[in-house]
Amino acid sequence: MLLDVQDLHVDFRTRDGVVNAVNGAGFSVDEGETLAVLGESGSGKSVTAQAVMGILDTPPGRITHGRVLFRGRDLLTLGREERRRIRGERMAMIFQDALSSLNPVLSVGYQLGEMFRVHRDASRKEAKARAVELMDRVRIPAARERVNDYPHQFSGGMRQRIMIAMALALEPELVIADEPTTALDVTVQAQVMDLLAELQREYRMGLILITHDLGVVADVADKIAVMYAGRIVEHAPVHDVYKRPAHPYTKGLLESIPRLDHKGGELLAIKGLPPNLLHIPAGCPFHPRCPQVREVCRHDPRPPLYEVGEGRSSACHFWKETIGE
Ligand code: ADP
Ligand code: MG
């Protein structure tokens, strides 16, 4: 197993109290595999990613419990220096907003080349050549002519390609992409996602793709982890989830994918809002919104992650009903 996250808990100390942003999240990614992490805004996806990468803002954030096993070693027990080295060389992150992740006063060629100068002892000339190569790789037209351009001189889609190039420069084993296309136009989104999926296969890297767009997931992911109120409520191979979701929340998400074939069809969004993380409801955190809620769902203990099939789990007491068995 490339990455195995177990029972991860992350708190934020705020003026209003302790926010339980991540409450026992667990998931795994194998070599060459793509895991999609889904969930509404505020469900703890980014915080989980930051905790795994070791870039959580501490304070106010704090990992209070859990293990992040990277090839069997718990990253949470490593010293800063070792952690930084792994983060630089073997794991990489792609953020939503390239403009705030790239340095505005350095050319993209310089920033790409820096990866090779710092980590591979490349000369300036070599580094520049590698930068052009990478820009070609992510299909930036006229890479050689554009290598000295600055981030703001590129379109949003091209900048996101540069971010992907930066992440892949050192051929990491694991890449976490946090809503990498959310800020882009819809047509450009698909192109950037296709590129990312193609490079993932080519490099055989493990990819965690955080998204709230279930539409793209079926095409690119092997597995899905659905997050709700800081927990994984369903973890399963992608095709199982689409055919027969085992959690009412997943079912709701699937029903809210806009169907292009249903002309004028209403979006069946899940009613209500995710819980306030300062006051997560007793019992199943989803119960106030669940169309299948029963009395037992309103009371502690929280539903555990039930094993519901081969490599599949669901945190619903009534998963059998949900899955239709
Ligand atoms: P997602 O990426 O799923 O939209 P996040 O992981 O960004 O959600 O955030 C989960 C929750 O963690 C947020 O709803 C917020 O309450 C809390 N949170 C995140 N960052 C901070 C912070 N710096 N300070 C306080 N609370 C935070
Ligand atoms: Mg986020």
mmCIF file of C-alpha atoms and ligand atoms in Angstrom:
data_model
loop_
_atom_site.group_PDB
_atom_site.id
_atom_site.type_symbol
_atom_site.label_atom_id
_atom_site.label_comp_id
_atom_site.label_asym_id
_atom_site.label_seq_id
_atom_site.Cartn_x
_atom_site.Cartn_y
_atom_site.Cartn_z
ATOM 1 C CA MET A 1 0.000 0.000 0.000
ATOM 2 C CA LEU A 2 1.325 3.407 -0.973
ATOM 3 C CA LEU A 3 -0.702 5.497 1.458
ATOM 4 C CA ASP A 4 -2.855 4.278 4.306
ATOM 5 C CA VAL A 5 -4.572 6.896 6.437
ATOM 6 C CA GLN A 6 -6.078 5.565 9.655
ATOM 7 C CA ASP A 7 -8.487 7.202 12.076
ATOM 8 C CA LEU A 8 -7.285 10.733 11.408
ATOM 9 C CA HIS A 9 -8.596 13.500 13.652
ATOM 10 C CA VAL A 10 -7.909 17.193 13.152
ATOM 11 C CA ASP A 11 -9.156 20.008 15.402
ATOM 12 C CA PHE A 12 -9.097 23.758 15.047
ATOM 13 C CA ARG A 13 -9.124 25.905 18.119
ATOM 14 C CA THR A 14 -11.274 28.924 17.361
ATOM 15 C CA ARG A 15 -12.794 31.697 19.423
ATOM 16 C CA ASP A 16 -16.129 29.869 19.309
ATOM 17 C CA GLY A 17 -14.723 26.563 20.466
ATOM 18 C CA VAL A 18 -13.031 23.480 19.071
ATOM 19 C CA VAL A 19 -13.959 22.702 15.465
ATOM 20 C CA ASN A 20 -13.699 18.987 14.739
ATOM 21 C CA ALA A 21 -12.802 19.347 11.067
ATOM 22 C CA VAL A 22 -11.692 15.726 10.626
ATOM 23 C CA ASN A 23 -13.237 13.036 12.840
ATOM 24 C CA GLY A 24 -11.697 9.671 12.185
ATOM 25 C CA ALA A 25 -11.084 9.717 8.446
ATOM 26 C CA GLY A 26 -9.507 6.609 6.944
ATOM 27 C CA PHE A 27 -8.724 5.632 3.359
ATOM 28 C CA SER A 28 -5.986 4.098 1.283
ATOM 29 C CA VAL A 29 -4.339 4.553 -2.096
ATOM 30 C CA ASP A 30 -2.243 1.994 -3.894
ATOM 31 C CA GLU A 31 0.547 2.566 -6.379
ATOM 32 C CA GLY A 32 -0.796 3.770 -9.700
ATOM 33 C CA GLU A 33 -4.276 4.148 -8.301
ATOM 34 C CA THR A 34 -6.618 7.141 -8.312
ATOM 35 C CA LEU A 35 -8.778 7.784 -5.277
ATOM 36 C CA ALA A 36 -11.460 10.426 -5.613
ATOM 37 C CA VAL A 37 -12.430 12.183 -2.389
ATOM 38 C CA LEU A 38 -15.907 13.635 -2.591
ATOM 39 C CA GLY A 39 -18.089 15.679 -0.352
ATOM 40 C CA GLU A 40 -19.772 19.028 -0.009
ATOM 41 C CA SER A 41 -17.833 22.131 0.833
ATOM 42 C CA GLY A 42 -16.726 22.146 4.477
ATOM 43 C CA SER A 43 -16.651 18.356 4.857
ATOM 44 C CA GLY A 44 -12.923 18.315 5.675
ATOM 45 C CA LYS A 45 -11.386 17.338 2.344
ATOM 46 C CA SER A 46 -8.739 20.057 2.194
ATOM 47 C CA VAL A 47 -7.843 19.767 5.860
ATOM 48 C CA THR A 48 -7.348 16.021 5.404
ATOM 49 C CA ALA A 49 -5.108 16.675 2.403
ATOM 50 C CA GLN A 50 -3.081 19.224 4.346
ATOM 51 C CA ALA A 51 -2.646 16.813 7.246
ATOM 52 C CA VAL A 52 -1.430 14.076 4.893
ATOM 53 C CA MET A 53 0.979 16.443 3.133
ATOM 54 C CA GLY A 54 2.231 17.907 6.391
ATOM 55 C CA ILE A 55 1.219 21.472 5.507
ATOM 56 C CA LEU A 56 -1.565 21.957 8.027
ATOM 57 C CA ASP A 57 -1.625 25.381 9.690
ATOM 58 C CA THR A 58 -0.558 24.563 13.241
ATOM 59 C CA PRO A 59 -1.867 26.345 15.234
ATOM 60 C CA PRO A 60 -4.826 26.787 14.935
ATOM 61 C CA GLY A 61 -4.968 23.258 13.441
ATOM 62 C CA ARG A 62 -3.866 20.194 15.364
ATOM 63 C CA ILE A 63 -3.724 16.519 14.467
ATOM 64 C CA THR A 64 -5.040 14.927 17.642
ATOM 65 C CA HIS A 65 -5.050 11.307 16.571
ATOM 66 C CA GLY A 66 -4.365 8.948 13.700
ATOM 67 C CA ARG A 67 -1.713 7.504 11.442
ATOM 68 C CA VAL A 68 -0.581 8.492 7.963
ATOM 69 C CA LEU A 69 1.328 5.495 6.677
ATOM 70 C CA PHE A 70 3.377 6.213 3.567
ATOM 71 C CA ARG A 71 4.849 2.934 2.337
ATOM 72 C CA GLY A 72 4.340 1.645 5.854
ATOM 73 C CA ARG A 73 6.013 4.516 7.725
ATOM 74 C CA ASP A 74 3.905 6.814 9.856
ATOM 75 C CA LEU A 75 4.622 10.328 8.590
ATOM 76 C CA LEU A 76 3.189 11.818 11.763
ATOM 77 C CA THR A 77 6.111 10.444 13.761
ATOM 78 C CA LEU A 78 8.857 11.822 11.497
ATOM 79 C CA GLY A 79 10.976 14.871 12.259
ATOM 80 C CA ARG A 80 10.493 18.093 10.310
ATOM 81 C CA GLU A 81 13.516 17.648 8.098
ATOM 82 C CA GLU A 82 12.625 14.132 7.019
ATOM 83 C CA ARG A 83 9.037 15.147 6.484
ATOM 84 C CA ARG A 84 10.100 18.053 4.307
ATOM 85 C CA ARG A 85 12.293 15.825 2.190
ATOM 86 C CA ILE A 86 9.474 13.356 1.558
ATOM 87 C CA ARG A 87 7.141 16.216 0.731
ATOM 88 C CA GLY A 88 9.609 17.696 -1.726
ATOM 89 C CA GLU A 89 10.645 14.511 -3.487
ATOM 90 C CA ARG A 90 8.036 11.831 -3.107
ATOM 91 C CA MET A 91 4.717 13.605 -2.600
ATOM 92 C CA ALA A 92 3.347 16.659 -4.337
ATOM 93 C CA MET A 93 0.237 18.752 -4.207
ATOM 94 C CA ILE A 94 -1.763 20.563 -6.860
ATOM 95 C CA PHE A 95 -3.944 23.385 -5.578
ATOM 96 C CA GLN A 96 -7.071 24.950 -6.972
ATOM 97 C CA ASP A 97 -5.595 28.356 -7.511
ATOM 98 C CA ALA A 98 -2.369 28.388 -9.517
ATOM 99 C CA LEU A 99 -2.058 32.156 -9.385
ATOM 100 C CA SER A 100 -1.624 32.187 -5.630
ATOM 101 C CA SER A 101 0.609 29.101 -5.636
ATOM 102 C CA LEU A 102 3.082 30.321 -8.244
ATOM 103 C CA ASN A 103 5.464 33.164 -7.518
ATOM 104 C CA PRO A 104 4.296 36.190 -9.540
ATOM 105 C CA VAL A 105 7.754 37.769 -9.873
ATOM 106 C CA LEU A 106 9.611 34.720 -11.187
ATOM 107 C CA SER A 107 9.246 33.287 -14.677
ATOM 108 C CA VAL A 108 7.535 29.922 -14.911
ATOM 109 C CA GLY A 109 10.700 28.475 -16.438
ATOM 110 C CA TYR A 110 12.693 29.609 -13.434
ATOM 111 C CA GLN A 111 10.164 28.103 -11.024
ATOM 112 C CA LEU A 112 10.038 24.796 -12.864
ATOM 113 C CA GLY A 113 13.809 24.740 -13.232
ATOM 114 C CA GLU A 114 14.283 25.419 -9.525
ATOM 115 C CA MET A 115 12.917 21.946 -8.783
ATOM 116 C CA PHE A 116 15.863 20.445 -10.674
ATOM 117 C CA ARG A 117 18.431 22.877 -9.338
ATOM 118 C CA VAL A 118 17.416 22.331 -5.714
ATOM 119 C CA HIS A 119 16.632 18.632 -5.775
ATOM 120 C CA ARG A 120 18.728 17.295 -8.655
ATOM 121 C CA ASP A 121 21.786 19.544 -8.616
ATOM 122 C CA ALA A 122 21.086 20.613 -12.172
ATOM 123 C CA SER A 123 22.982 23.521 -13.730
ATOM 124 C CA ARG A 124 21.015 26.579 -14.841
ATOM 125 C CA LYS A 125 21.161 25.445 -18.435
ATOM 126 C CA GLU A 126 20.049 21.910 -17.680
ATOM 127 C CA ALA A 127 17.290 23.210 -15.432
ATOM 128 C CA LYS A 128 15.951 25.426 -18.188
ATOM 129 C CA ALA A 129 16.007 22.555 -20.674
ATOM 130 C CA ARG A 130 14.080 20.374 -18.215
ATOM 131 C CA ALA A 131 11.585 23.186 -17.679
ATOM 132 C CA VAL A 132 10.891 23.384 -21.422
ATOM 133 C CA GLU A 133 10.549 19.602 -21.554
ATOM 134 C CA LEU A 134 8.002 19.690 -18.733
ATOM 135 C CA MET A 135 6.042 22.488 -20.366
ATOM 136 C CA ASP A 136 5.917 20.401 -23.537
ATOM 137 C CA ARG A 137 4.803 17.447 -21.477
ATOM 138 C CA VAL A 138 1.775 19.314 -20.151
ATOM 139 C CA ARG A 139 1.157 20.605 -23.686
ATOM 140 C CA ILE A 140 1.825 24.273 -23.332
ATOM 141 C CA PRO A 141 2.091 25.507 -26.906
ATOM 142 C CA ALA A 142 5.419 27.077 -27.927
ATOM 143 C CA ALA A 143 7.055 26.059 -24.644
ATOM 144 C CA ARG A 144 10.520 27.188 -25.727
ATOM 145 C CA GLU A 145 9.304 30.703 -26.481
ATOM 146 C CA ARG A 146 7.205 30.928 -23.332
ATOM 147 C CA VAL A 147 9.640 29.565 -20.770
ATOM 148 C CA ASN A 148 10.639 33.079 -19.627
ATOM 149 C CA ASP A 149 7.060 34.336 -19.304
ATOM 150 C CA TYR A 150 5.534 35.116 -15.926
ATOM 151 C CA PRO A 151 2.492 33.362 -14.418
ATOM 152 C CA HIS A 152 0.083 36.229 -15.162
ATOM 153 C CA GLN A 153 0.922 35.980 -18.870
ATOM 154 C CA PHE A 154 -0.749 32.561 -19.074
ATOM 155 C CA SER A 155 -4.446 31.746 -19.147
ATOM 156 C CA GLY A 156 -6.018 30.011 -16.143
ATOM 157 C CA GLY A 157 -5.954 26.629 -17.868
ATOM 158 C CA MET A 158 -2.302 27.024 -18.922
ATOM 159 C CA ARG A 159 -1.339 28.085 -15.406
ATOM 160 C CA GLN A 160 -2.998 24.997 -14.023
ATOM 161 C CA ARG A 161 -0.948 22.920 -16.493
ATOM 162 C CA ILE A 162 2.171 24.620 -15.120
ATOM 163 C CA MET A 163 1.082 23.639 -11.594
ATOM 164 C CA ILE A 164 0.710 20.061 -12.767
ATOM 165 C CA ALA A 165 4.179 20.251 -14.325
ATOM 166 C CA MET A 166 5.633 21.514 -11.026
ATOM 167 C CA ALA A 167 3.971 18.695 -9.115
ATOM 168 C CA LEU A 168 5.225 16.034 -11.517
ATOM 169 C CA ALA A 169 8.729 17.447 -12.005
ATOM 170 C CA LEU A 170 10.435 15.053 -9.594
ATOM 171 C CA GLU A 171 8.170 12.126 -10.478
ATOM 172 C CA PRO A 172 6.574 11.778 -7.043
ATOM 173 C CA GLU A 173 4.946 8.560 -5.918
ATOM 174 C CA LEU A 174 1.864 10.339 -4.611
ATOM 175 C CA VAL A 175 0.088 13.452 -5.835
ATOM 176 C CA ILE A 176 -2.814 15.134 -4.074
ATOM 177 C CA ALA A 177 -4.877 17.385 -6.321
ATOM 178 C CA ASP A 178 -7.298 19.566 -4.362
ATOM 179 C CA GLU A 179 -10.092 20.628 -6.714
ATOM 180 C CA PRO A 180 -7.546 21.237 -9.475
ATOM 181 C CA THR A 181 -10.065 22.429 -12.052
ATOM 182 C CA THR A 182 -12.707 24.163 -9.955
ATOM 183 C CA ALA A 183 -11.520 27.674 -10.828
ATOM 184 C CA LEU A 184 -11.517 27.023 -14.608
ATOM 185 C CA ASP A 185 -14.099 27.354 -17.372
ATOM 186 C CA VAL A 186 -16.073 24.186 -17.938
ATOM 187 C CA THR A 187 -14.490 23.340 -21.312
ATOM 188 C CA VAL A 188 -10.999 23.933 -19.963
ATOM 189 C CA GLN A 189 -11.813 21.843 -16.878
ATOM 190 C CA ALA A 190 -12.252 18.737 -18.987
ATOM 191 C CA GLN A 191 -8.969 19.286 -20.854
ATOM 192 C CA VAL A 192 -6.973 19.787 -17.670
ATOM 193 C CA MET A 193 -8.613 16.768 -16.034
ATOM 194 C CA ASP A 194 -7.851 14.593 -19.084
ATOM 195 C CA LEU A 195 -4.233 15.704 -18.989
ATOM 196 C CA LEU A 196 -3.930 14.927 -15.289
ATOM 197 C CA ALA A 197 -5.485 11.494 -15.759
ATOM 198 C CA GLU A 198 -3.186 10.746 -18.683
ATOM 199 C CA LEU A 199 -0.051 11.754 -16.789
ATOM 200 C CA GLN A 200 -1.172 9.777 -13.743
ATOM 201 C CA ARG A 201 -1.292 6.621 -15.874
ATOM 202 C CA GLU A 202 1.982 7.395 -17.591
ATOM 203 C CA TYR A 203 3.874 8.043 -14.357
ATOM 204 C CA ARG A 204 1.987 5.323 -12.482
ATOM 205 C CA MET A 205 1.644 7.567 -9.488
ATOM 206 C CA GLY A 206 -0.920 7.317 -6.741
ATOM 207 C CA LEU A 207 -3.376 10.186 -7.111
ATOM 208 C CA ILE A 208 -5.826 11.574 -4.592
ATOM 209 C CA LEU A 209 -8.262 13.710 -6.495
ATOM 210 C CA ILE A 210 -10.390 15.934 -4.297
ATOM 211 C CA THR A 211 -13.454 17.152 -6.096
ATOM 212 C CA HIS A 212 -17.093 17.916 -5.601
ATOM 213 C CA ASP A 213 -17.768 17.058 -9.225
ATOM 214 C CA LEU A 214 -19.068 13.508 -9.393
ATOM 215 C CA GLY A 215 -19.264 13.906 -13.150
ATOM 216 C CA VAL A 216 -15.508 13.579 -13.663
ATOM 217 C CA VAL A 217 -14.997 10.847 -11.122
ATOM 218 C CA ALA A 218 -16.414 7.923 -13.085
ATOM 219 C CA ASP A 219 -13.901 8.503 -15.888
ATOM 220 C CA VAL A 220 -10.730 8.885 -13.871
ATOM 221 C CA ALA A 221 -11.021 7.260 -10.444
ATOM 222 C CA ASP A 222 -10.514 3.661 -9.334
ATOM 223 C CA LYS A 223 -11.921 4.209 -5.869
ATOM 224 C CA ILE A 224 -14.061 6.757 -4.089
ATOM 225 C CA ALA A 225 -14.043 8.013 -0.530
ATOM 226 C CA VAL A 226 -17.116 10.067 0.348
ATOM 227 C CA MET A 227 -16.621 12.516 3.173
ATOM 228 C CA TYR A 228 -19.272 13.952 5.438
ATOM 229 C CA ALA A 229 -18.649 16.077 8.525
ATOM 230 C CA GLY A 230 -15.013 15.040 8.683
ATOM 231 C CA ARG A 231 -15.559 11.311 8.314
ATOM 232 C CA ILE A 232 -15.488 8.903 5.432
ATOM 233 C CA VAL A 233 -19.028 7.580 5.110
ATOM 234 C CA GLU A 234 -18.412 5.387 2.087
ATOM 235 C CA HIS A 235 -15.208 3.941 0.650
ATOM 236 C CA ALA A 236 -15.516 1.737 -2.414
ATOM 237 C CA PRO A 237 -14.405 0.876 -5.951
ATOM 238 C CA VAL A 238 -15.872 3.482 -8.272
ATOM 239 C CA HIS A 239 -18.150 1.249 -10.315
ATOM 240 C CA ASP A 240 -19.806 -0.262 -7.255
ATOM 241 C CA VAL A 241 -20.631 3.205 -6.009
ATOM 242 C CA TYR A 242 -22.267 4.279 -9.252
ATOM 243 C CA LYS A 243 -24.256 1.104 -9.604
ATOM 244 C CA ARG A 244 -25.287 0.652 -6.016
ATOM 245 C CA PRO A 245 -24.335 3.279 -3.459
ATOM 246 C CA ALA A 246 -24.248 1.924 0.097
ATOM 247 C CA HIS A 247 -24.825 5.195 1.936
ATOM 248 C CA PRO A 248 -27.831 7.552 1.589
ATOM 249 C CA TYR A 249 -25.468 10.530 1.381
ATOM 250 C CA THR A 250 -23.646 9.028 -1.597
ATOM 251 C CA LYS A 251 -26.992 8.273 -3.149
ATOM 252 C CA GLY A 252 -27.995 11.912 -2.708
ATOM 253 C CA LEU A 253 -24.752 13.124 -4.267
ATOM 254 C CA LEU A 254 -25.234 10.838 -7.263
ATOM 255 C CA GLU A 255 -28.757 12.084 -7.771
ATOM 256 C CA SER A 256 -27.550 15.661 -7.801
ATOM 257 C CA ILE A 257 -25.272 15.214 -10.836
ATOM 258 C CA PRO A 258 -26.778 17.401 -13.527
ATOM 259 C CA ARG A 259 -28.038 15.070 -16.232
ATOM 260 C CA LEU A 260 -27.518 16.505 -19.677
ATOM 261 C CA ASP A 261 -29.838 13.863 -21.059
ATOM 262 C CA HIS A 262 -32.676 14.932 -18.772
ATOM 263 C CA LYS A 263 -33.675 18.109 -20.516
ATOM 264 C CA GLY A 264 -34.953 20.665 -18.046
ATOM 265 C CA GLY A 265 -34.801 18.045 -15.319
ATOM 266 C CA GLU A 266 -34.564 19.373 -11.799
ATOM 267 C CA LEU A 267 -31.426 18.873 -9.800
ATOM 268 C CA LEU A 268 -32.201 16.469 -7.001
ATOM 269 C CA ALA A 269 -29.928 18.109 -4.461
ATOM 270 C CA ILE A 270 -29.749 16.829 -0.907
ATOM 271 C CA LYS A 271 -31.992 18.939 1.261
ATOM 272 C CA GLY A 272 -30.593 20.856 4.210
ATOM 273 C CA LEU A 273 -27.050 21.818 5.083
ATOM 274 C CA PRO A 274 -24.001 19.973 6.424
ATOM 275 C CA PRO A 275 -23.702 20.230 10.222
ATOM 276 C CA ASN A 276 -21.880 22.947 12.088
ATOM 277 C CA LEU A 277 -18.623 21.247 13.035
ATOM 278 C CA LEU A 278 -18.726 22.865 16.461
ATOM 279 C CA HIS A 279 -21.889 20.868 17.177
ATOM 280 C CA ILE A 280 -21.966 17.653 15.210
ATOM 281 C CA PRO A 281 -25.327 15.905 15.784
ATOM 282 C CA ALA A 282 -25.489 12.784 17.938
ATOM 283 C CA GLY A 283 -25.783 9.447 16.211
ATOM 284 C CA CYS A 284 -25.237 9.519 12.472
ATOM 285 C CA PRO A 285 -24.094 13.050 11.531
ATOM 286 C CA PHE A 286 -26.181 12.794 8.348
ATOM 287 C CA HIS A 287 -29.427 11.864 10.119
ATOM 288 C CA PRO A 288 -31.068 15.333 10.029
ATOM 289 C CA ARG A 289 -30.903 15.249 6.214
ATOM 290 C CA CYS A 290 -31.373 11.560 5.578
ATOM 291 C CA PRO A 291 -34.478 10.429 3.680
ATOM 292 C CA GLN A 292 -34.169 6.976 5.281
ATOM 293 C CA VAL A 293 -33.638 8.110 8.869
ATOM 294 C CA ARG A 294 -34.839 5.780 11.658
ATOM 295 C CA GLU A 295 -34.914 6.277 15.391
ATOM 296 C CA VAL A 296 -31.609 4.480 16.025
ATOM 297 C CA CYS A 297 -29.815 6.905 13.673
ATOM 298 C CA ARG A 298 -30.513 9.810 16.028
ATOM 299 C CA HIS A 299 -28.607 8.298 18.939
ATOM 300 C CA ASP A 300 -25.024 7.505 19.751
ATOM 301 C CA PRO A 301 -22.930 5.581 19.096
ATOM 302 C CA ARG A 302 -22.175 6.802 15.595
ATOM 303 C CA PRO A 303 -22.520 4.159 12.929
ATOM 304 C CA PRO A 304 -19.131 2.483 12.435
ATOM 305 C CA LEU A 305 -17.747 1.819 8.966
ATOM 306 C CA TYR A 306 -19.429 -1.479 8.152
ATOM 307 C CA GLU A 307 -17.672 -3.861 5.800
ATOM 308 C CA VAL A 308 -20.252 -4.157 3.021
ATOM 309 C CA GLY A 309 -18.322 -6.046 0.371
ATOM 310 C CA GLU A 310 -14.914 -6.616 -1.187
ATOM 311 C CA GLY A 311 -12.911 -3.450 -0.373
ATOM 312 C CA ARG A 312 -16.120 -1.596 0.381
ATOM 313 C CA SER A 313 -17.401 0.045 3.512
ATOM 314 C CA SER A 314 -20.321 2.239 4.529
ATOM 315 C CA ALA A 315 -21.123 4.121 7.714
ATOM 316 C CA CYS A 316 -24.881 3.519 7.497
ATOM 317 C CA HIS A 317 -26.716 1.186 9.878
ATOM 318 C CA PHE A 318 -29.082 0.451 7.007
ATOM 319 C CA TRP A 319 -26.563 -0.082 4.244
ATOM 320 C CA LYS A 320 -28.261 -3.307 3.150
ATOM 321 C CA GLU A 321 -31.459 -1.444 2.433
ATOM 322 C CA THR A 322 -29.580 1.371 0.724
ATOM 323 C CA ILE A 323 -27.587 -0.927 -1.503
ATOM 324 C CA GLY A 324 -30.765 -2.844 -2.312
ATOM 325 C CA GLU A 325 -29.883 -6.230 -0.947
HETATM 326 P P1 ADP B 1 -13.535 21.187 2.259
HETATM 327 O O1 ADP B 1 -12.185 21.198 1.654
HETATM 328 O O2 ADP B 1 -14.150 19.831 2.310
HETATM 329 O O3 ADP B 1 -14.458 22.178 1.640
HETATM 330 P P2 ADP B 1 -12.090 22.057 4.560
HETATM 331 O O4 ADP B 1 -11.243 20.861 4.781
HETATM 332 O O5 ADP B 1 -11.439 23.218 3.921
HETATM 333 O O6 ADP B 1 -13.408 21.649 3.775
HETATM 334 O O7 ADP B 1 -12.659 22.573 5.933
HETATM 335 C C1 ADP B 1 -13.332 21.746 6.847
HETATM 336 C C2 ADP B 1 -13.708 22.572 8.043
HETATM 337 O O8 ADP B 1 -12.558 22.861 8.790
HETATM 338 C C3 ADP B 1 -14.309 23.903 7.668
HETATM 339 O O9 ADP B 1 -15.717 23.839 7.645
HETATM 340 C C4 ADP B 1 -13.870 24.810 8.790
HETATM 341 O O10 ADP B 1 -14.858 24.833 9.790
HETATM 342 C C5 ADP B 1 -12.669 24.134 9.376
HETATM 343 N N1 ADP B 1 -11.426 24.873 9.108
HETATM 344 C C6 ADP B 1 -10.603 24.753 8.061
HETATM 345 N N2 ADP B 1 -9.536 25.571 8.167
HETATM 346 C C7 ADP B 1 -9.699 26.233 9.319
HETATM 347 C C8 ADP B 1 -8.946 27.240 10.017
HETATM 348 N N3 ADP B 1 -7.789 27.707 9.528
HETATM 349 N N4 ADP B 1 -9.442 27.680 11.191
HETATM 350 C C9 ADP B 1 -10.598 27.198 11.696
HETATM 351 N N5 ADP B 1 -11.349 26.266 11.108
HETATM 352 C C10 ADP B 1 -10.915 25.786 9.938
HETATM 353 MG MG MG B 2 -11.465 22.300 0.077
#
